[in-house]
Amino acid sequence: MSDNSLDFDCLVFIGRFQPPHLGHLAVIHDALKRARQVIVLIGSAWQARSLRNPWRFEERRDMLRSCFDDQDNQRLEIEPLLDALYNDDVWVRDVQRKVRDIARPSQGKLPRIGLIGASRGQSSYYLSLFPQWESVSVPLVDGISASQIRERLFHSSASAADYLATGAEHDLPPKVHQTLEAFHWTSAGKQLLEEQDLVEQYRRAWAQAPYPPIFVTVNAVVVQSGHVLLVKRRAAPGKGLLALPGGFINPHERLLDACLRELRERIRLKVPEPVLKGSLRERRLFDEPHRSWRGRSLAEAFYFALRPEQQLPRLKPVKGGDTAQWVALADLEPETLFEDHFFIIQNFLGLPAGWATP
């Protein structure tokens, strides 16, 4: 096939590929027929494993590569893309820069670039964010959904085994099927099954509620001298991950009072309350629909900028509680933070989308 017979020099396909399935492959095969070069940007890169993001970028990249022969792989560029949950402009700029740096010119001319994807309502809204590129919409493959695949894989060990033995071949390429079978028995796979069990317990506890519950929480972003205050989670979900201090509000409590209480009682931050209140710079609501494992959860976060000092405020350990620590901003890594807490910090401090990534 000559380059002159192709519609585009480059087609861009953006997705999370959690996991890569036959619907994704249909889009990429279509793109390879239309373009000389296909750029696949894998979203939710450098994030901690969770039920929504079970597989790391490298694992998803390798699964995708395994589905194509050497000739097709030479025309595929597969790159990671960090989310910017609360700032579309930052995310769009990151996509633009990656495509600019990867897209190869044709015969010395600017490349003809298009954005390809299957129109799926809210999850494909990004197709409208790049008016400089032609949008190529392809039909969905009926009956295949990454979220449903994850639900079957992590609902329980028995259901996962049954799905992998009987139904996965209708959704997954053979090489991806084999990879997910192996992953099921790893420590990471078992931990995700444990977290799914916690989610099911949570759902059962609220099953009799007249309406789907919406939880309200608070988080504290406390920064001093280039460090942010974080806690290390002791239990699932997110066992071992770093998180912003915070928790649920009490029934008769104002949001700021709840945040100060968490810092006082659970973190034992040695900063007088009047000083904390005087250091409050901003508060924002974080409401991304998938932000929490609990379900629909809203977080009101408070940004405290403490006056720079040679010594960071002392943290007194709480018996049986999470361990608090000061973490240098330069050491922040998205894959070590719980839920959307990296993006909350990023939103207040203006960290670039590529912060702390290779």
Short mmCIF file of C-alpha atoms in Angstrom, two decimals:
data_model
loop_
_atom_site.label_atom_id
_atom_site.label_comp_id
_atom_site.label_asym_id
_atom_site.label_seq_id
_atom_site.Cartn_x
_atom_site.Cartn_y
_atom_site.Cartn_z
CA MET A 1 0.00 0.00 0.00
CA SER A 2 1.51 3.31 -1.07
CA ASP A 3 1.44 6.39 1.15
CA ASN A 4 -0.59 8.19 -1.51
CA SER A 5 -3.47 5.73 -1.04
CA LEU A 6 -3.74 6.50 2.70
CA ASP A 7 -6.07 9.11 4.14
CA PHE A 8 -3.63 10.30 6.84
CA ASP A 9 0.03 10.40 7.65
CA CYS A 10 -0.82 9.80 11.30
CA LEU A 11 -3.88 8.71 13.25
CA VAL A 12 -4.01 9.09 17.04
CA PHE A 13 -5.97 6.67 19.24
CA ILE A 14 -6.35 7.53 22.95
CA GLY A 15 -7.63 5.02 25.49
CA ARG A 16 -6.99 3.41 28.86
CA PHE A 17 -6.98 -0.19 27.53
CA GLN A 18 -7.87 -1.67 30.93
CA PRO A 19 -7.52 -4.27 29.44
CA PRO A 20 -6.95 -4.19 25.66
CA HIS A 21 -9.89 -5.98 24.02
CA LEU A 22 -11.15 -6.90 20.57
CA GLY A 23 -12.96 -3.58 20.25
CA HIS A 24 -9.68 -1.70 20.71
CA LEU A 25 -7.98 -3.92 18.15
CA ALA A 26 -10.73 -3.20 15.62
CA VAL A 27 -10.02 0.53 15.93
CA ILE A 28 -6.25 0.08 15.57
CA HIS A 29 -6.64 -2.22 12.54
CA ASP A 30 -8.90 0.40 10.97
CA ALA A 31 -6.32 3.10 11.72
CA LEU A 32 -3.53 1.02 10.13
CA LYS A 33 -5.57 0.82 6.92
CA ARG A 34 -6.02 4.61 6.83
CA ALA A 35 -2.67 5.98 8.05
CA ARG A 36 1.05 5.53 7.52
CA GLN A 37 1.68 5.86 11.26
CA VAL A 38 -0.59 5.14 14.23
CA ILE A 39 0.06 6.69 17.65
CA VAL A 40 -1.63 4.91 20.57
CA LEU A 41 -1.65 6.98 23.76
CA ILE A 42 -2.35 4.88 26.84
CA GLY A 43 -4.07 6.94 29.51
CA SER A 44 -4.01 6.52 33.29
CA ALA A 45 -0.27 5.82 33.08
CA TRP A 46 1.85 5.92 36.25
CA GLN A 47 -1.12 5.33 38.53
CA ALA A 48 -1.34 2.91 41.42
CA ARG A 49 -3.06 -0.37 40.73
CA SER A 50 -6.75 -0.30 41.51
CA LEU A 51 -9.92 -2.04 40.39
CA ARG A 52 -10.35 0.70 37.79
CA ASN A 53 -6.66 0.64 36.74
CA PRO A 54 -5.42 -2.92 37.34
CA TRP A 55 -2.57 -2.96 34.80
CA ARG A 56 0.44 -0.70 34.53
CA PHE A 57 1.35 1.10 31.31
CA GLU A 58 4.14 -1.36 30.43
CA GLU A 59 1.78 -4.32 30.84
CA ARG A 60 -0.89 -2.76 28.63
CA ARG A 61 1.70 -1.74 26.03
CA ASP A 62 3.09 -5.28 25.88
CA MET A 63 -0.40 -6.78 25.61
CA LEU A 64 -1.18 -4.48 22.68
CA ARG A 65 2.12 -5.20 20.95
CA SER A 66 1.53 -8.95 21.26
CA CYS A 67 -1.58 -8.61 19.09
CA PHE A 68 0.26 -7.31 16.01
CA ASP A 69 2.97 -8.69 13.73
CA ASP A 70 6.38 -7.09 13.29
CA GLN A 71 5.34 -5.12 10.22
CA ASP A 72 2.35 -3.52 11.97
CA ASN A 73 4.35 -2.91 15.15
CA GLN A 74 6.86 -0.87 13.16
CA ARG A 75 4.01 1.52 12.27
CA LEU A 76 2.67 1.66 15.83
CA GLU A 77 3.93 4.15 18.38
CA ILE A 78 2.63 3.34 21.87
CA GLU A 79 3.23 5.98 24.52
CA PRO A 80 2.06 6.62 28.13
CA LEU A 81 -0.26 9.49 28.98
CA LEU A 82 -0.70 10.78 32.52
CA ASP A 83 -4.20 11.89 33.45
CA ALA A 84 -4.95 15.44 34.56
CA LEU A 85 -8.34 14.77 36.10
CA TYR A 86 -9.27 18.32 36.99
CA ASN A 87 -7.64 20.29 34.18
CA ASP A 88 -8.53 19.45 30.59
CA ASP A 89 -6.19 22.14 29.26
CA VAL A 90 -3.15 20.52 30.88
CA TRP A 91 -4.16 17.12 29.50
CA VAL A 92 -4.79 18.50 25.99
CA ARG A 93 -1.40 20.23 26.00
CA ASP A 94 0.30 16.95 26.96
CA VAL A 95 -1.45 15.11 24.10
CA GLN A 96 -0.52 17.85 21.63
CA ARG A 97 3.13 17.77 22.67
CA LYS A 98 3.40 13.99 22.45
CA VAL A 99 1.82 13.90 19.00
CA ARG A 100 4.00 16.82 17.82
CA ASP A 101 7.16 15.03 18.96
CA ILE A 102 6.20 11.62 17.53
CA ALA A 103 4.38 12.35 14.26
CA ARG A 104 6.72 12.02 11.30
CA PRO A 105 6.46 14.54 8.46
CA SER A 106 5.60 13.28 4.98
CA GLN A 107 8.03 14.23 2.20
CA GLY A 108 9.12 17.29 4.17
CA LYS A 109 5.56 18.54 4.66
CA LEU A 110 3.57 18.85 7.87
CA PRO A 111 1.90 15.52 8.60
CA ARG A 112 -1.81 15.02 8.06
CA ILE A 113 -3.06 14.07 11.52
CA GLY A 114 -6.41 12.63 12.57
CA LEU A 115 -7.91 11.46 15.84
CA ILE A 116 -9.66 8.09 15.69
CA GLY A 117 -11.99 6.50 18.22
CA ALA A 118 -15.28 4.74 18.80
CA SER A 119 -17.93 7.21 19.89
CA ARG A 120 -19.02 6.17 23.38
CA GLY A 121 -20.65 9.23 24.94
CA GLN A 122 -18.82 10.72 27.94
CA SER A 123 -15.84 8.37 27.73
CA SER A 124 -14.98 9.61 24.22
CA TYR A 125 -15.66 13.31 24.73
CA TYR A 126 -11.97 13.93 24.03
CA LEU A 127 -12.72 13.55 20.32
CA SER A 128 -14.04 17.13 20.42
CA LEU A 129 -11.02 18.62 22.24
CA PHE A 130 -8.71 18.74 19.21
CA PRO A 131 -10.33 20.82 16.45
CA GLN A 132 -6.99 21.09 14.61
CA TRP A 133 -7.18 17.36 13.83
CA GLU A 134 -9.86 15.66 11.80
CA SER A 135 -12.04 13.37 13.91
CA VAL A 136 -12.53 9.83 12.63
CA SER A 137 -15.35 8.00 14.39
CA VAL A 138 -15.60 4.24 13.97
CA PRO A 139 -18.49 2.01 15.10
CA LEU A 140 -18.39 0.27 18.45
CA VAL A 141 -17.93 -3.48 18.63
CA ASP A 142 -21.19 -4.59 20.22
CA GLY A 143 -21.13 -6.35 23.57
CA ILE A 144 -17.54 -5.57 24.58
CA SER A 145 -16.85 -3.29 27.53
CA ALA A 146 -13.59 -2.95 29.46
CA SER A 147 -15.47 -2.13 32.66
CA GLN A 148 -17.57 -5.30 32.33
CA ILE A 149 -14.43 -7.35 31.67
CA ARG A 150 -12.83 -5.98 34.86
CA GLU A 151 -16.04 -6.69 36.80
CA ARG A 152 -15.96 -10.33 35.67
CA LEU A 153 -12.25 -10.69 36.39
CA PHE A 154 -12.34 -9.25 39.91
CA HIS A 155 -15.83 -10.05 41.17
CA SER A 156 -14.46 -13.18 42.83
CA SER A 157 -11.80 -15.78 42.20
CA ALA A 158 -14.42 -18.31 41.09
CA SER A 159 -16.16 -15.94 38.68
CA ALA A 160 -12.80 -14.87 37.22
CA ALA A 161 -11.78 -18.47 36.62
CA ASP A 162 -15.16 -19.20 35.01
CA TYR A 163 -14.96 -16.13 32.77
CA LEU A 164 -11.40 -16.88 31.67
CA ALA A 165 -12.34 -20.50 30.94
CA THR A 166 -15.57 -19.92 29.04
CA GLY A 167 -16.29 -16.36 27.93
CA ALA A 168 -13.10 -14.34 27.61
CA GLU A 169 -12.38 -15.47 24.04
CA HIS A 170 -15.38 -13.42 22.86
CA ASP A 171 -13.87 -10.22 24.34
CA LEU A 172 -10.10 -10.62 24.39
CA PRO A 173 -7.34 -11.36 21.86
CA PRO A 174 -5.68 -14.75 22.60
CA LYS A 175 -2.37 -13.23 23.80
CA VAL A 176 -4.20 -10.82 26.13
CA HIS A 177 -6.32 -13.71 27.41
CA GLN A 178 -3.13 -15.63 28.30
CA THR A 179 -1.61 -12.62 30.05
CA LEU A 180 -4.71 -12.03 32.17
CA GLU A 181 -4.87 -15.72 33.14
CA ALA A 182 -1.30 -15.46 34.47
CA PHE A 183 -2.02 -12.13 36.20
CA HIS A 184 -4.99 -13.67 38.02
CA TRP A 185 -2.60 -15.75 40.18
CA THR A 186 -0.07 -13.02 40.98
CA SER A 187 0.05 -11.18 44.31
CA ALA A 188 -1.23 -8.05 42.55
CA GLY A 189 -4.19 -9.95 41.14
CA LYS A 190 -5.01 -11.45 44.54
CA GLN A 191 -4.83 -8.04 46.22
CA LEU A 192 -7.32 -6.64 43.71
CA LEU A 193 -9.68 -9.52 44.44
CA GLU A 194 -9.37 -8.63 48.14
CA GLU A 195 -10.22 -5.01 47.35
CA GLN A 196 -13.23 -6.09 45.28
CA ASP A 197 -14.47 -8.06 48.28
CA LEU A 198 -14.28 -4.86 50.37
CA VAL A 199 -16.25 -3.00 47.69
CA GLU A 200 -18.93 -5.71 47.75
CA GLN A 201 -19.17 -5.44 51.54
CA TYR A 202 -19.59 -1.69 51.17
CA ARG A 203 -22.32 -2.12 48.58
CA ARG A 204 -24.20 -4.63 50.72
CA ALA A 205 -24.09 -2.25 53.70
CA TRP A 206 -25.86 0.42 51.63
CA ALA A 207 -28.11 -1.90 49.62
CA GLN A 208 -31.27 -0.89 51.51
CA ALA A 209 -30.72 2.86 51.14
CA PRO A 210 -33.60 4.52 49.25
CA TYR A 211 -31.11 6.32 46.96
CA PRO A 212 -27.56 5.54 45.83
CA PRO A 213 -25.31 6.98 48.55
CA ILE A 214 -23.07 9.98 47.93
CA PHE A 215 -20.22 10.29 50.43
CA VAL A 216 -18.67 13.58 51.53
CA THR A 217 -15.08 13.63 52.72
CA VAL A 218 -12.37 16.18 53.46
CA ASN A 219 -8.66 16.19 52.62
CA ALA A 220 -5.83 18.43 53.75
CA VAL A 221 -3.05 19.55 51.41
CA VAL A 222 -0.48 20.87 53.91
CA VAL A 223 2.69 22.23 52.30
CA GLN A 224 5.79 23.67 53.93
CA SER A 225 9.28 24.31 52.58
CA GLY A 226 8.82 22.21 49.45
CA HIS A 227 7.23 19.26 51.31
CA VAL A 228 3.66 17.95 51.46
CA LEU A 229 2.12 16.07 54.39
CA LEU A 230 1.02 12.52 53.50
CA VAL A 231 0.02 9.34 55.33
CA LYS A 232 0.85 5.74 54.46
CA ARG A 233 -2.23 3.52 54.34
CA ARG A 234 -2.07 0.47 56.57
CA ALA A 235 -4.97 -1.51 55.09
CA ALA A 236 -6.78 -2.24 51.83
CA PRO A 237 -7.88 -0.65 49.67
CA GLY A 238 -4.64 1.03 48.71
CA LYS A 239 -2.56 -0.72 51.35
CA GLY A 240 0.95 0.74 51.35
CA LEU A 241 0.03 3.77 49.22
CA LEU A 242 0.49 7.37 50.28
CA ALA A 243 -2.60 9.53 50.78
CA LEU A 244 -3.60 13.01 51.83
CA PRO A 245 -4.78 13.25 55.44
CA GLY A 246 -8.54 13.31 55.71
CA GLY A 247 -11.71 11.34 56.24
CA PHE A 248 -15.49 11.51 56.57
CA ILE A 249 -17.24 14.44 58.16
CA ASN A 250 -19.31 14.03 61.30
CA PRO A 251 -23.07 14.67 61.05
CA HIS A 252 -23.02 18.09 62.76
CA GLU A 253 -19.62 19.29 61.57
CA ARG A 254 -18.58 21.97 59.12
CA LEU A 255 -16.14 20.90 56.42
CA LEU A 256 -13.18 22.98 57.59
CA ASP A 257 -13.73 21.83 61.18
CA ALA A 258 -13.67 18.21 59.98
CA CYS A 259 -10.39 18.79 58.16
CA LEU A 260 -8.79 20.43 61.21
CA ARG A 261 -10.04 17.60 63.42
CA GLU A 262 -8.39 15.01 61.16
CA LEU A 263 -5.07 16.86 61.36
CA ARG A 264 -5.36 17.23 65.13
CA GLU A 265 -6.63 13.78 66.14
CA ARG A 266 -5.33 11.38 63.49
CA ILE A 267 -2.12 13.08 62.41
CA ARG A 268 -1.22 14.96 65.63
CA LEU A 269 0.27 17.75 63.54
CA LYS A 270 2.14 20.05 65.93
CA VAL A 271 0.82 23.31 64.48
CA PRO A 272 -1.63 25.44 66.50
CA GLU A 273 -5.11 25.64 65.00
CA PRO A 274 -5.01 29.45 64.66
CA VAL A 275 -1.81 29.11 62.62
CA LEU A 276 -3.42 26.49 60.39
CA LYS A 277 -6.46 28.68 59.81
CA GLY A 278 -4.22 31.62 59.01
CA SER A 279 -2.30 29.46 56.51
CA LEU A 280 -5.41 28.40 54.58
CA ARG A 281 -4.96 29.61 51.00
CA GLU A 282 -7.69 27.84 49.06
CA ARG A 283 -10.38 25.17 49.12
CA ARG A 284 -11.82 23.23 46.20
CA LEU A 285 -14.32 20.46 45.57
CA PHE A 286 -13.06 17.35 43.74
CA ASP A 287 -15.89 15.36 42.19
CA GLU A 288 -14.57 13.15 39.38
CA PRO A 289 -17.23 10.38 39.24
CA HIS A 290 -14.71 7.50 39.42
CA ARG A 291 -12.34 9.09 41.92
CA SER A 292 -13.04 6.72 44.82
CA TRP A 293 -13.36 2.97 45.33
CA ARG A 294 -16.34 3.64 47.63
CA GLY A 295 -18.51 4.80 44.74
CA ARG A 296 -19.79 8.34 44.31
CA SER A 297 -17.61 10.35 46.64
CA LEU A 298 -17.05 14.10 46.87
CA ALA A 299 -13.90 15.48 48.48
CA GLU A 300 -13.53 19.03 49.75
CA ALA A 301 -9.81 19.71 49.91
CA PHE A 302 -8.13 22.51 51.86
CA TYR A 303 -4.74 23.90 50.86
CA PHE A 304 -2.60 25.10 53.79
CA ALA A 305 0.66 26.87 52.88
CA LEU A 306 2.71 27.00 56.09
CA ARG A 307 5.45 29.60 56.47
CA PRO A 308 8.87 28.22 55.41
CA GLU A 309 10.98 27.10 58.34
CA GLN A 310 14.27 25.25 58.72
CA GLN A 311 12.48 22.47 60.62
CA LEU A 312 9.29 20.77 59.42
CA PRO A 313 6.51 20.49 62.06
CA ARG A 314 6.72 17.35 64.16
CA LEU A 315 4.22 14.51 63.63
CA LYS A 316 3.27 12.43 66.65
CA PRO A 317 2.43 8.79 65.77
CA VAL A 318 -1.12 7.67 66.52
CA LYS A 319 -1.47 4.14 67.88
CA GLY A 320 -3.14 1.94 65.26
CA GLY A 321 -3.38 4.79 62.77
CA ASP A 322 -1.78 5.52 59.43
CA THR A 323 1.84 6.70 59.53
CA ALA A 324 2.24 10.38 58.62
CA GLN A 325 5.33 11.76 56.90
CA TRP A 326 6.60 14.81 55.05
CA VAL A 327 7.38 14.05 51.38
CA ALA A 328 9.49 16.34 49.19
CA LEU A 329 7.56 17.61 46.18
CA ALA A 330 10.39 16.37 43.93
CA ASP A 331 9.75 12.83 45.23
CA LEU A 332 6.02 12.75 44.41
CA GLU A 333 5.19 9.89 42.06
CA PRO A 334 1.61 9.34 40.84
CA GLU A 335 1.80 5.54 41.12
CA THR A 336 2.51 5.78 44.87
CA LEU A 337 -0.58 7.86 45.71
CA PHE A 338 -4.07 6.67 46.58
CA GLU A 339 -7.14 7.36 44.39
CA ASP A 340 -6.94 10.87 42.87
CA HIS A 341 -4.73 12.41 45.57
CA PHE A 342 -1.83 13.14 43.20
CA PHE A 343 -4.22 15.11 40.99
CA ILE A 344 -5.58 17.05 43.96
CA ILE A 345 -2.03 18.10 44.84
CA GLN A 346 -1.33 18.84 41.18
CA ASN A 347 -4.44 21.00 40.97
CA PHE A 348 -3.43 23.23 43.90
CA LEU A 349 0.30 23.44 43.21
CA GLY A 350 0.23 23.61 39.42
CA LEU A 351 2.52 20.63 38.86
CA PRO A 352 2.85 19.89 35.11
CA ALA A 353 1.20 16.80 33.62
CA GLY A 354 4.57 15.12 33.11
CA TRP A 355 5.64 15.69 36.75
CA ALA A 356 7.67 12.85 38.27
CA THR A 357 7.38 10.63 35.17
CA PRO A 358 10.27 9.09 33.24
#
